[in-house]
Amino acid sequence: MADKSKVGMTFPPSVFKVERVKIKELVAAIGDPNPIYVDAEAAVSEGHPDTPCPPTFFTLAFQEFTGHYFRVLDALGIPLERVLQGEEEYEYLRDIYPEETLTLTTTVESITEKRTRSGVMDLVSVRTRFADESGRDVLLARSLVIERKQK
Amino acid sequence: MRQYLDLQRLRTGESLPPITKEPITKTQLVRYAGASGDFNPIHTDDAAAQQTGLKGVIAQGLLVMGFVGQAITTWAPRRFLKRFTVRLTGMAFPGDRITIEATVVEIASGPDGLRVLCDTAAKDQEGKIKLSGRFELLVSQ
């Protein structure tokens, strides 16, 4: 059960490096043929200095590679197998390119209990700020995580 | 350079040309797991998925969001995308053929360019909604 006393809490930051090969892997898995993600020349022709990240690339920063998401869920007392992803939002403050190192910091915004026909659930809203090496915010993310508590 | 929609000529209420993906495959789910680092076995292992009451593996919700991201950056250049938000409302399964639709809901011109707000949805071959969302473009020169 999500620990309501953690609302407002900010978790220790994780560091995430943007790697070219991971961008390639992600667009290959999605099946997105857009050349700007893999071909620097195509990216330059659209005004980029290098290949930009595809819109959903930043989900990688939450996963196994950093363990960020798992630490947050663990601190909130939410078992992974009870988790469903409800919503995801990205606000892009500038384009991000390979070799950049981003620091992500997550804050718990709210935890709300909801009763539905399929059971009781907690809706956990978390916000994550991604900052570049100079400390400037480059991306804001919000995730709504659903914990299925009981039938 | 790729051909994008003529964004300056969009009108409120206009639908963008839908984009249909190839059917989702189990191999694709494994590939996405490796690419994204989301190794929840309900996406890659039928037996593990069945233990949680599912018929078999389900697609990662963020993979479907990735399909929508592909559609947006087919309609408009990547650098115009400023905000992208989705609500995951239905499970997608291997074999599902996902179509991404979008409609212009608001256009506003400002000092830094034209802001275009669109509603979007990803549906399967039966028209069932897997995801609904919204995105905002800033159309500049």
PDB file of C-alpha atoms in Angstrom:
ATOM      1  CA  MET A   1       0.000   0.000   0.000  1.00  0.00           C
ATOM      2  CA  ALA A   2       1.371   3.379  -1.012  1.00  0.00           C
ATOM      3  CA  ASP A   3       2.760   5.247   1.991  1.00  0.00           C
ATOM      4  CA  LYS A   4       0.807   8.524   2.152  1.00  0.00           C
ATOM      5  CA  SER A   5       3.329  10.081   4.546  1.00  0.00           C
ATOM      6  CA  LYS A   6       5.715  10.280   1.544  1.00  0.00           C
ATOM      7  CA  VAL A   7       3.644  12.894  -0.332  1.00  0.00           C
ATOM      8  CA  GLY A   8       5.912  15.877  -0.999  1.00  0.00           C
ATOM      9  CA  MET A   9       9.054  13.802  -0.543  1.00  0.00           C
ATOM     10  CA  THR A  10      11.901  14.187  -3.044  1.00  0.00           C
ATOM     11  CA  PHE A  11      14.050  11.113  -3.734  1.00  0.00           C
ATOM     12  CA  PRO A  12      17.842  11.069  -4.180  1.00  0.00           C
ATOM     13  CA  PRO A  13      18.719  11.850  -7.811  1.00  0.00           C
ATOM     14  CA  SER A  14      19.816   9.340 -10.463  1.00  0.00           C
ATOM     15  CA  VAL A  15      22.236  10.012 -13.294  1.00  0.00           C
ATOM     16  CA  PHE A  16      21.349   8.974 -16.834  1.00  0.00           C
ATOM     17  CA  LYS A  17      23.655   9.175 -19.829  1.00  0.00           C
ATOM     18  CA  VAL A  18      22.068   9.531 -23.267  1.00  0.00           C
ATOM     19  CA  GLU A  19      23.673   6.868 -25.453  1.00  0.00           C
ATOM     20  CA  ARG A  20      23.450   6.756 -29.223  1.00  0.00           C
ATOM     21  CA  VAL A  21      23.057   2.976 -29.400  1.00  0.00           C
ATOM     22  CA  LYS A  22      20.101   3.083 -26.969  1.00  0.00           C
ATOM     23  CA  ILE A  23      18.329   5.587 -29.220  1.00  0.00           C
ATOM     24  CA  LYS A  24      18.863   3.169 -32.141  1.00  0.00           C
ATOM     25  CA  GLU A  25      17.551   0.236 -30.110  1.00  0.00           C
ATOM     26  CA  LEU A  26      14.446   2.120 -29.040  1.00  0.00           C
ATOM     27  CA  VAL A  27      13.434   3.343 -32.509  1.00  0.00           C
ATOM     28  CA  ALA A  28      14.114  -0.162 -33.905  1.00  0.00           C
ATOM     29  CA  ALA A  29      11.836  -1.693 -31.239  1.00  0.00           C
ATOM     30  CA  ILE A  30       9.083   0.851 -31.929  1.00  0.00           C
ATOM     31  CA  GLY A  31       9.570   0.365 -35.683  1.00  0.00           C
ATOM     32  CA  ASP A  32      10.024   4.085 -36.316  1.00  0.00           C
ATOM     33  CA  PRO A  33      11.883   4.587 -39.635  1.00  0.00           C
ATOM     34  CA  ASN A  34      12.502   8.339 -39.106  1.00  0.00           C
ATOM     35  CA  PRO A  35      16.167   8.856 -40.127  1.00  0.00           C
ATOM     36  CA  ILE A  36      16.755  11.859 -37.824  1.00  0.00           C
ATOM     37  CA  TYR A  37      17.162   9.550 -34.809  1.00  0.00           C
ATOM     38  CA  VAL A  38      19.985   7.508 -36.338  1.00  0.00           C
ATOM     39  CA  ASP A  39      21.525   9.571 -39.130  1.00  0.00           C
ATOM     40  CA  ALA A  40      23.268  12.784 -38.071  1.00  0.00           C
ATOM     41  CA  GLU A  41      23.080  14.197 -41.606  1.00  0.00           C
ATOM     42  CA  ALA A  42      19.293  13.816 -41.691  1.00  0.00           C
ATOM     43  CA  ALA A  43      19.097  15.425 -38.241  1.00  0.00           C
ATOM     44  CA  VAL A  44      21.266  18.368 -39.319  1.00  0.00           C
ATOM     45  CA  SER A  45      18.995  18.942 -42.340  1.00  0.00           C
ATOM     46  CA  GLU A  46      16.170  19.599 -39.820  1.00  0.00           C
ATOM     47  CA  GLY A  47      18.206  22.066 -37.795  1.00  0.00           C
ATOM     48  CA  HIS A  48      19.587  19.714 -35.120  1.00  0.00           C
ATOM     49  CA  PRO A  49      23.282  19.652 -34.186  1.00  0.00           C
ATOM     50  CA  ASP A  50      23.108  15.819 -33.862  1.00  0.00           C
ATOM     51  CA  THR A  51      20.507  13.026 -33.724  1.00  0.00           C
ATOM     52  CA  PRO A  52      17.771  14.047 -31.240  1.00  0.00           C
ATOM     53  CA  CYS A  53      16.047  11.687 -28.807  1.00  0.00           C
ATOM     54  CA  PRO A  54      12.653  10.299 -29.862  1.00  0.00           C
ATOM     55  CA  PRO A  55       9.711  11.584 -27.776  1.00  0.00           C
ATOM     56  CA  THR A  56       9.442   8.575 -25.420  1.00  0.00           C
ATOM     57  CA  PHE A  57      13.189   7.967 -25.016  1.00  0.00           C
ATOM     58  CA  PHE A  58      13.256   9.267 -21.450  1.00  0.00           C
ATOM     59  CA  THR A  59      11.333   6.259 -20.147  1.00  0.00           C
ATOM     60  CA  LEU A  60      14.729   4.514 -20.241  1.00  0.00           C
ATOM     61  CA  ALA A  61      15.943   6.764 -17.434  1.00  0.00           C
ATOM     62  CA  PHE A  62      13.336   5.264 -15.072  1.00  0.00           C
ATOM     63  CA  GLN A  63      14.117   1.618 -15.774  1.00  0.00           C
ATOM     64  CA  GLU A  64      16.765  -1.029 -15.102  1.00  0.00           C
ATOM     65  CA  PHE A  65      19.638   1.102 -16.377  1.00  0.00           C
ATOM     66  CA  THR A  66      19.347   3.502 -13.444  1.00  0.00           C
ATOM     67  CA  GLY A  67      17.012   1.579 -11.113  1.00  0.00           C
ATOM     68  CA  HIS A  68      15.357   4.950 -10.420  1.00  0.00           C
ATOM     69  CA  TYR A  69      11.733   3.824 -10.703  1.00  0.00           C
ATOM     70  CA  PHE A  70      12.361   0.739  -8.559  1.00  0.00           C
ATOM     71  CA  ARG A  71      13.889   2.806  -5.755  1.00  0.00           C
ATOM     72  CA  VAL A  72      10.901   5.166  -5.798  1.00  0.00           C
ATOM     73  CA  LEU A  73       8.357   2.319  -5.701  1.00  0.00           C
ATOM     74  CA  ASP A  74      10.327   0.590  -2.973  1.00  0.00           C
ATOM     75  CA  ALA A  75      10.443   3.732  -0.829  1.00  0.00           C
ATOM     76  CA  LEU A  76       6.688   4.146  -1.295  1.00  0.00           C
ATOM     77  CA  GLY A  77       6.067   0.519  -0.285  1.00  0.00           C
ATOM     78  CA  ILE A  78       4.482  -0.438  -3.611  1.00  0.00           C
ATOM     79  CA  PRO A  79       5.176  -4.006  -4.822  1.00  0.00           C
ATOM     80  CA  LEU A  80       6.222  -4.033  -8.498  1.00  0.00           C
ATOM     81  CA  GLU A  81       3.794  -6.798  -9.510  1.00  0.00           C
ATOM     82  CA  ARG A  82       0.817  -4.657  -8.376  1.00  0.00           C
ATOM     83  CA  VAL A  83       1.810  -1.679 -10.514  1.00  0.00           C
ATOM     84  CA  LEU A  84       0.089  -0.466 -13.667  1.00  0.00           C
ATOM     85  CA  GLN A  85       1.124   2.598 -15.594  1.00  0.00           C
ATOM     86  CA  GLY A  86      -1.822   4.998 -15.831  1.00  0.00           C
ATOM     87  CA  GLU A  87      -0.529   8.180 -17.392  1.00  0.00           C
ATOM     88  CA  GLU A  88       2.718   9.608 -18.693  1.00  0.00           C
ATOM     89  CA  GLU A  89       3.551  13.176 -19.629  1.00  0.00           C
ATOM     90  CA  TYR A  90       6.650  14.858 -21.019  1.00  0.00           C
ATOM     91  CA  GLU A  91       7.283  18.559 -21.344  1.00  0.00           C
ATOM     92  CA  TYR A  92      10.274  19.170 -23.605  1.00  0.00           C
ATOM     93  CA  LEU A  93      12.136  22.336 -22.613  1.00  0.00           C
ATOM     94  CA  ARG A  94      14.852  21.751 -25.214  1.00  0.00           C
ATOM     95  CA  ASP A  95      16.085  18.936 -27.461  1.00  0.00           C
ATOM     96  CA  ILE A  96      18.529  16.493 -25.874  1.00  0.00           C
ATOM     97  CA  TYR A  97      21.392  14.802 -27.738  1.00  0.00           C
ATOM     98  CA  PRO A  98      23.692  11.767 -27.396  1.00  0.00           C
ATOM     99  CA  GLU A  99      26.525  11.976 -24.856  1.00  0.00           C
ATOM    100  CA  GLU A 100      24.602  14.344 -22.582  1.00  0.00           C
ATOM    101  CA  THR A 101      24.403  13.380 -18.934  1.00  0.00           C
ATOM    102  CA  LEU A 102      21.099  14.127 -17.237  1.00  0.00           C
ATOM    103  CA  THR A 103      20.274  14.146 -13.549  1.00  0.00           C
ATOM    104  CA  LEU A 104      16.723  13.167 -12.657  1.00  0.00           C
ATOM    105  CA  THR A 105      15.016  14.074  -9.416  1.00  0.00           C
ATOM    106  CA  THR A 106      11.582  12.735  -8.507  1.00  0.00           C
ATOM    107  CA  THR A 107       9.028  14.210  -6.117  1.00  0.00           C
ATOM    108  CA  VAL A 108       5.806  12.548  -4.960  1.00  0.00           C
ATOM    109  CA  GLU A 109       2.989  14.898  -5.889  1.00  0.00           C
ATOM    110  CA  SER A 110      -0.060  13.066  -4.581  1.00  0.00           C
ATOM    111  CA  ILE A 111      -1.428   9.703  -3.502  1.00  0.00           C
ATOM    112  CA  THR A 112      -5.174   9.201  -3.877  1.00  0.00           C
ATOM    113  CA  GLU A 113      -7.236   6.133  -3.090  1.00  0.00           C
ATOM    114  CA  LYS A 114      -9.874   5.213  -5.629  1.00  0.00           C
ATOM    115  CA  ARG A 115     -12.625   2.602  -5.394  1.00  0.00           C
ATOM    116  CA  THR A 116     -13.813   1.111  -8.663  1.00  0.00           C
ATOM    117  CA  ARG A 117     -15.833  -1.930  -9.679  1.00  0.00           C
ATOM    118  CA  SER A 118     -12.597  -3.860 -10.202  1.00  0.00           C
ATOM    119  CA  GLY A 119     -11.223  -3.082  -6.736  1.00  0.00           C
ATOM    120  CA  VAL A 120      -9.436  -0.548  -4.577  1.00  0.00           C
ATOM    121  CA  MET A 121      -6.404   1.217  -5.959  1.00  0.00           C
ATOM    122  CA  ASP A 122      -3.969   3.957  -5.060  1.00  0.00           C
ATOM    123  CA  LEU A 123      -3.173   6.547  -7.717  1.00  0.00           C
ATOM    124  CA  VAL A 124       0.354   7.827  -7.187  1.00  0.00           C
ATOM    125  CA  SER A 125       1.427  10.917  -9.096  1.00  0.00           C
ATOM    126  CA  VAL A 126       5.160  11.621  -9.324  1.00  0.00           C
ATOM    127  CA  ARG A 127       7.002  14.458 -11.047  1.00  0.00           C
ATOM    128  CA  THR A 128      10.558  14.160 -12.333  1.00  0.00           C
ATOM    129  CA  ARG A 129      12.855  17.008 -13.350  1.00  0.00           C
ATOM    130  CA  PHE A 130      15.659  16.227 -15.774  1.00  0.00           C
ATOM    131  CA  ALA A 131      18.570  18.681 -15.536  1.00  0.00           C
ATOM    132  CA  ASP A 132      21.608  18.951 -17.813  1.00  0.00           C
ATOM    133  CA  GLU A 133      25.244  19.263 -16.746  1.00  0.00           C
ATOM    134  CA  SER A 134      24.855  22.991 -16.128  1.00  0.00           C
ATOM    135  CA  GLY A 135      21.955  22.277 -13.753  1.00  0.00           C
ATOM    136  CA  ARG A 136      19.304  23.686 -16.059  1.00  0.00           C
ATOM    137  CA  ASP A 137      15.988  21.841 -16.420  1.00  0.00           C
ATOM    138  CA  VAL A 138      15.663  20.326 -19.897  1.00  0.00           C
ATOM    139  CA  LEU A 139      12.675  18.013 -19.483  1.00  0.00           C
ATOM    140  CA  LEU A 140       9.804  17.642 -17.022  1.00  0.00           C
ATOM    141  CA  ALA A 141       8.025  14.295 -16.682  1.00  0.00           C
ATOM    142  CA  ARG A 142       4.930  13.278 -14.788  1.00  0.00           C
ATOM    143  CA  SER A 143       3.824   9.692 -14.249  1.00  0.00           C
ATOM    144  CA  LEU A 144       0.627   8.383 -12.738  1.00  0.00           C
ATOM    145  CA  VAL A 145       1.253   4.948 -11.304  1.00  0.00           C
ATOM    146  CA  ILE A 146      -1.661   2.739 -10.262  1.00  0.00           C
ATOM    147  CA  GLU A 147      -1.257   0.267  -7.424  1.00  0.00           C
ATOM    148  CA  ARG A 148      -3.930  -2.450  -7.449  1.00  0.00           C
ATOM    149  CA  LYS A 149      -4.455  -3.058  -3.738  1.00  0.00           C
ATOM    150  CA  GLN A 150      -7.268  -5.591  -3.443  1.00  0.00           C
ATOM    151  CA  LYS A 151     -10.124  -7.093  -5.396  1.00  0.00           C
TER     152      LYS A 151
ATOM    153  CA  MET B   1      14.344  16.281 -45.842  1.00  0.00           C
ATOM    154  CA  ARG B   2      11.104  14.501 -44.975  1.00  0.00           C
ATOM    155  CA  GLN B   3       7.733  15.814 -45.990  1.00  0.00           C
ATOM    156  CA  TYR B   4       5.602  16.946 -43.059  1.00  0.00           C
ATOM    157  CA  LEU B   5       2.062  18.271 -42.909  1.00  0.00           C
ATOM    158  CA  ASP B   6       1.629  21.916 -43.862  1.00  0.00           C
ATOM    159  CA  LEU B   7       1.223  22.942 -40.232  1.00  0.00           C
ATOM    160  CA  GLN B   8       0.593  26.629 -40.967  1.00  0.00           C
ATOM    161  CA  ARG B   9      -2.588  25.631 -42.781  1.00  0.00           C
ATOM    162  CA  LEU B  10      -4.098  23.415 -40.091  1.00  0.00           C
ATOM    163  CA  ARG B  11      -7.570  24.297 -38.862  1.00  0.00           C
ATOM    164  CA  THR B  12      -9.303  23.630 -35.577  1.00  0.00           C
ATOM    165  CA  GLY B  13     -11.332  20.432 -35.798  1.00  0.00           C
ATOM    166  CA  GLU B  14      -9.223  19.028 -38.620  1.00  0.00           C
ATOM    167  CA  SER B  15      -8.168  15.376 -38.393  1.00  0.00           C
ATOM    168  CA  LEU B  16      -4.581  14.464 -39.225  1.00  0.00           C
ATOM    169  CA  PRO B  17      -4.029  11.500 -41.600  1.00  0.00           C
ATOM    170  CA  PRO B  18      -4.126   8.346 -39.431  1.00  0.00           C
ATOM    171  CA  ILE B  19      -1.059   6.127 -39.239  1.00  0.00           C
ATOM    172  CA  THR B  20      -1.409   2.336 -38.946  1.00  0.00           C
ATOM    173  CA  LYS B  21       1.418   0.229 -37.543  1.00  0.00           C
ATOM    174  CA  GLU B  22       2.318  -3.338 -38.456  1.00  0.00           C
ATOM    175  CA  PRO B  23       0.757  -5.869 -36.016  1.00  0.00           C
ATOM    176  CA  ILE B  24       2.526  -6.056 -32.639  1.00  0.00           C
ATOM    177  CA  THR B  25       4.734  -9.163 -32.374  1.00  0.00           C
ATOM    178  CA  LYS B  26       6.068 -10.997 -29.311  1.00  0.00           C
ATOM    179  CA  THR B  27       9.584 -10.438 -30.672  1.00  0.00           C
ATOM    180  CA  GLN B  28       8.859  -6.717 -30.688  1.00  0.00           C
ATOM    181  CA  LEU B  29       7.885  -6.843 -26.991  1.00  0.00           C
ATOM    182  CA  VAL B  30      11.170  -8.597 -26.172  1.00  0.00           C
ATOM    183  CA  ARG B  31      13.044  -6.070 -28.246  1.00  0.00           C
ATOM    184  CA  TYR B  32      11.284  -3.166 -26.522  1.00  0.00           C
ATOM    185  CA  ALA B  33      12.017  -4.705 -23.109  1.00  0.00           C
ATOM    186  CA  GLY B  34      15.722  -4.807 -23.943  1.00  0.00           C
ATOM    187  CA  ALA B  35      15.721  -1.325 -25.439  1.00  0.00           C
ATOM    188  CA  SER B  36      13.735   0.327 -22.630  1.00  0.00           C
ATOM    189  CA  GLY B  37      15.028  -1.678 -19.677  1.00  0.00           C
ATOM    190  CA  ASP B  38      11.493  -2.572 -18.550  1.00  0.00           C
ATOM    191  CA  PHE B  39      11.912  -6.278 -17.836  1.00  0.00           C
ATOM    192  CA  ASN B  40       8.527  -6.887 -16.218  1.00  0.00           C
ATOM    193  CA  PRO B  41       7.907 -10.529 -17.321  1.00  0.00           C
ATOM    194  CA  ILE B  42       4.214  -9.873 -18.088  1.00  0.00           C
ATOM    195  CA  HIS B  43       5.494  -8.398 -21.374  1.00  0.00           C
ATOM    196  CA  THR B  44       7.843 -11.202 -22.386  1.00  0.00           C
ATOM    197  CA  ASP B  45       6.880 -14.471 -20.669  1.00  0.00           C
ATOM    198  CA  ASP B  46       3.430 -15.979 -21.314  1.00  0.00           C
ATOM    199  CA  ALA B  47       3.590 -18.233 -18.234  1.00  0.00           C
ATOM    200  CA  ALA B  48       4.429 -15.287 -15.956  1.00  0.00           C
ATOM    201  CA  ALA B  49       1.649 -13.213 -17.511  1.00  0.00           C
ATOM    202  CA  GLN B  50      -0.855 -16.055 -17.017  1.00  0.00           C
ATOM    203  CA  GLN B  51       0.079 -16.288 -13.336  1.00  0.00           C
ATOM    204  CA  THR B  52      -1.207 -12.740 -12.881  1.00  0.00           C
ATOM    205  CA  GLY B  53      -4.514 -13.624 -14.557  1.00  0.00           C
ATOM    206  CA  LEU B  54      -3.746 -12.468 -18.091  1.00  0.00           C
ATOM    207  CA  LYS B  55      -4.255 -14.638 -21.194  1.00  0.00           C
ATOM    208  CA  GLY B  56      -0.647 -14.094 -22.143  1.00  0.00           C
ATOM    209  CA  VAL B  57       1.882 -11.323 -22.608  1.00  0.00           C
ATOM    210  CA  ILE B  58       0.646  -7.756 -23.036  1.00  0.00           C
ATOM    211  CA  ALA B  59       2.416  -4.887 -24.784  1.00  0.00           C
ATOM    212  CA  GLN B  60       4.263  -2.284 -22.724  1.00  0.00           C
ATOM    213  CA  GLY B  61       2.046   0.797 -22.455  1.00  0.00           C
ATOM    214  CA  LEU B  62       5.036   2.964 -23.258  1.00  0.00           C
ATOM    215  CA  LEU B  63       5.569   1.017 -26.508  1.00  0.00           C
ATOM    216  CA  VAL B  64       2.120   2.169 -27.611  1.00  0.00           C
ATOM    217  CA  MET B  65       3.061   5.685 -26.483  1.00  0.00           C
ATOM    218  CA  GLY B  66       6.173   5.223 -28.658  1.00  0.00           C
ATOM    219  CA  PHE B  67       3.896   4.460 -31.644  1.00  0.00           C
ATOM    220  CA  VAL B  68       2.095   7.746 -31.012  1.00  0.00           C
ATOM    221  CA  GLY B  69       5.456   9.529 -30.741  1.00  0.00           C
ATOM    222  CA  GLN B  70       6.349   8.070 -34.141  1.00  0.00           C
ATOM    223  CA  ALA B  71       3.057   9.336 -35.588  1.00  0.00           C
ATOM    224  CA  ILE B  72       3.528  12.855 -34.172  1.00  0.00           C
ATOM    225  CA  THR B  73       7.028  13.115 -35.632  1.00  0.00           C
ATOM    226  CA  THR B  74       5.703  11.850 -38.959  1.00  0.00           C
ATOM    227  CA  TRP B  75       3.168  14.694 -39.012  1.00  0.00           C
ATOM    228  CA  ALA B  76       5.523  17.370 -37.650  1.00  0.00           C
ATOM    229  CA  PRO B  77       9.281  17.822 -37.126  1.00  0.00           C
ATOM    230  CA  ARG B  78      10.591  16.506 -33.795  1.00  0.00           C
ATOM    231  CA  ARG B  79      11.847  19.915 -32.718  1.00  0.00           C
ATOM    232  CA  PHE B  80       8.284  21.337 -32.768  1.00  0.00           C
ATOM    233  CA  LEU B  81       7.009  18.888 -30.126  1.00  0.00           C
ATOM    234  CA  LYS B  82       6.805  20.660 -26.761  1.00  0.00           C
ATOM    235  CA  ARG B  83       4.432  18.590 -24.668  1.00  0.00           C
ATOM    236  CA  PHE B  84       3.122  15.034 -24.953  1.00  0.00           C
ATOM    237  CA  THR B  85       0.771  13.408 -22.473  1.00  0.00           C
ATOM    238  CA  VAL B  86      -1.077  10.088 -22.568  1.00  0.00           C
ATOM    239  CA  ARG B  87      -3.541   8.104 -20.504  1.00  0.00           C
ATOM    240  CA  LEU B  88      -3.201   4.348 -20.928  1.00  0.00           C
ATOM    241  CA  THR B  89      -6.733   2.993 -20.969  1.00  0.00           C
ATOM    242  CA  GLY B  90      -6.566  -0.468 -22.543  1.00  0.00           C
ATOM    243  CA  MET B  91      -4.164  -3.363 -22.863  1.00  0.00           C
ATOM    244  CA  ALA B  92      -2.610  -4.077 -26.269  1.00  0.00           C
ATOM    245  CA  PHE B  93      -1.731  -7.637 -27.268  1.00  0.00           C
ATOM    246  CA  PRO B  94       0.513  -9.354 -29.803  1.00  0.00           C
ATOM    247  CA  GLY B  95      -1.319  -9.381 -33.143  1.00  0.00           C
ATOM    248  CA  ASP B  96      -3.021  -6.027 -32.511  1.00  0.00           C
ATOM    249  CA  ARG B  97      -2.760  -3.606 -35.398  1.00  0.00           C
ATOM    250  CA  ILE B  98      -2.627  -0.119 -33.877  1.00  0.00           C
ATOM    251  CA  THR B  99      -3.838   2.998 -35.673  1.00  0.00           C
ATOM    252  CA  ILE B 100      -2.928   6.448 -34.371  1.00  0.00           C
ATOM    253  CA  GLU B 101      -5.353   9.295 -34.946  1.00  0.00           C
ATOM    254  CA  ALA B 102      -5.229  12.974 -34.011  1.00  0.00           C
ATOM    255  CA  THR B 103      -7.485  16.018 -34.225  1.00  0.00           C
ATOM    256  CA  VAL B 104      -6.544  19.680 -33.907  1.00  0.00           C
ATOM    257  CA  VAL B 105      -8.350  21.167 -30.891  1.00  0.00           C
ATOM    258  CA  GLU B 106      -6.752  24.592 -30.598  1.00  0.00           C
ATOM    259  CA  ILE B 107      -4.499  26.905 -32.591  1.00  0.00           C
ATOM    260  CA  ALA B 108      -3.002  30.066 -31.126  1.00  0.00           C
ATOM    261  CA  SER B 109      -0.405  32.355 -32.634  1.00  0.00           C
ATOM    262  CA  GLY B 110       2.130  33.859 -30.260  1.00  0.00           C
ATOM    263  CA  PRO B 111       5.410  35.738 -30.394  1.00  0.00           C
ATOM    264  CA  ASP B 112       7.466  32.539 -30.746  1.00  0.00           C
ATOM    265  CA  GLY B 113       5.281  30.849 -33.368  1.00  0.00           C
ATOM    266  CA  LEU B 114       2.038  28.978 -33.840  1.00  0.00           C
ATOM    267  CA  ARG B 115       0.922  26.765 -30.956  1.00  0.00           C
ATOM    268  CA  VAL B 116      -1.095  23.770 -32.134  1.00  0.00           C
ATOM    269  CA  LEU B 117      -2.838  21.554 -29.600  1.00  0.00           C
ATOM    270  CA  CYS B 118      -4.073  18.124 -30.735  1.00  0.00           C
ATOM    271  CA  ASP B 119      -5.994  15.278 -29.145  1.00  0.00           C
ATOM    272  CA  THR B 120      -4.739  11.843 -30.087  1.00  0.00           C
ATOM    273  CA  ALA B 121      -5.799   8.226 -29.663  1.00  0.00           C
ATOM    274  CA  ALA B 122      -4.339   4.799 -30.435  1.00  0.00           C
ATOM    275  CA  LYS B 123      -6.918   2.169 -31.389  1.00  0.00           C
ATOM    276  CA  ASP B 124      -6.736  -1.497 -32.320  1.00  0.00           C
ATOM    277  CA  GLN B 125      -8.209  -3.177 -35.413  1.00  0.00           C
ATOM    278  CA  GLU B 126     -11.650  -3.268 -33.729  1.00  0.00           C
ATOM    279  CA  GLY B 127     -11.549   0.414 -32.858  1.00  0.00           C
ATOM    280  CA  LYS B 128     -10.936  -0.217 -29.161  1.00  0.00           C
ATOM    281  CA  ILE B 129      -8.970   2.631 -27.556  1.00  0.00           C
ATOM    282  CA  LYS B 130      -5.628   1.628 -25.996  1.00  0.00           C
ATOM    283  CA  LEU B 131      -4.448   5.102 -25.175  1.00  0.00           C
ATOM    284  CA  SER B 132      -5.731   8.641 -25.419  1.00  0.00           C
ATOM    285  CA  GLY B 133      -3.643  11.737 -25.126  1.00  0.00           C
ATOM    286  CA  ARG B 134      -2.761  15.220 -26.139  1.00  0.00           C
ATOM    287  CA  PHE B 135       0.259  16.911 -27.669  1.00  0.00           C
ATOM    288  CA  GLU B 136       1.356  20.460 -28.275  1.00  0.00           C
ATOM    289  CA  LEU B 137       3.449  21.691 -31.178  1.00  0.00           C
ATOM    290  CA  LEU B 138       5.198  25.025 -31.418  1.00  0.00           C
ATOM    291  CA  VAL B 139       5.446  25.682 -35.132  1.00  0.00           C
ATOM    292  CA  SER B 140       8.354  28.040 -35.730  1.00  0.00           C
ATOM    293  CA  GLN B 141      10.449  28.772 -38.804  1.00  0.00           C
TER     294      GLN B 141
END
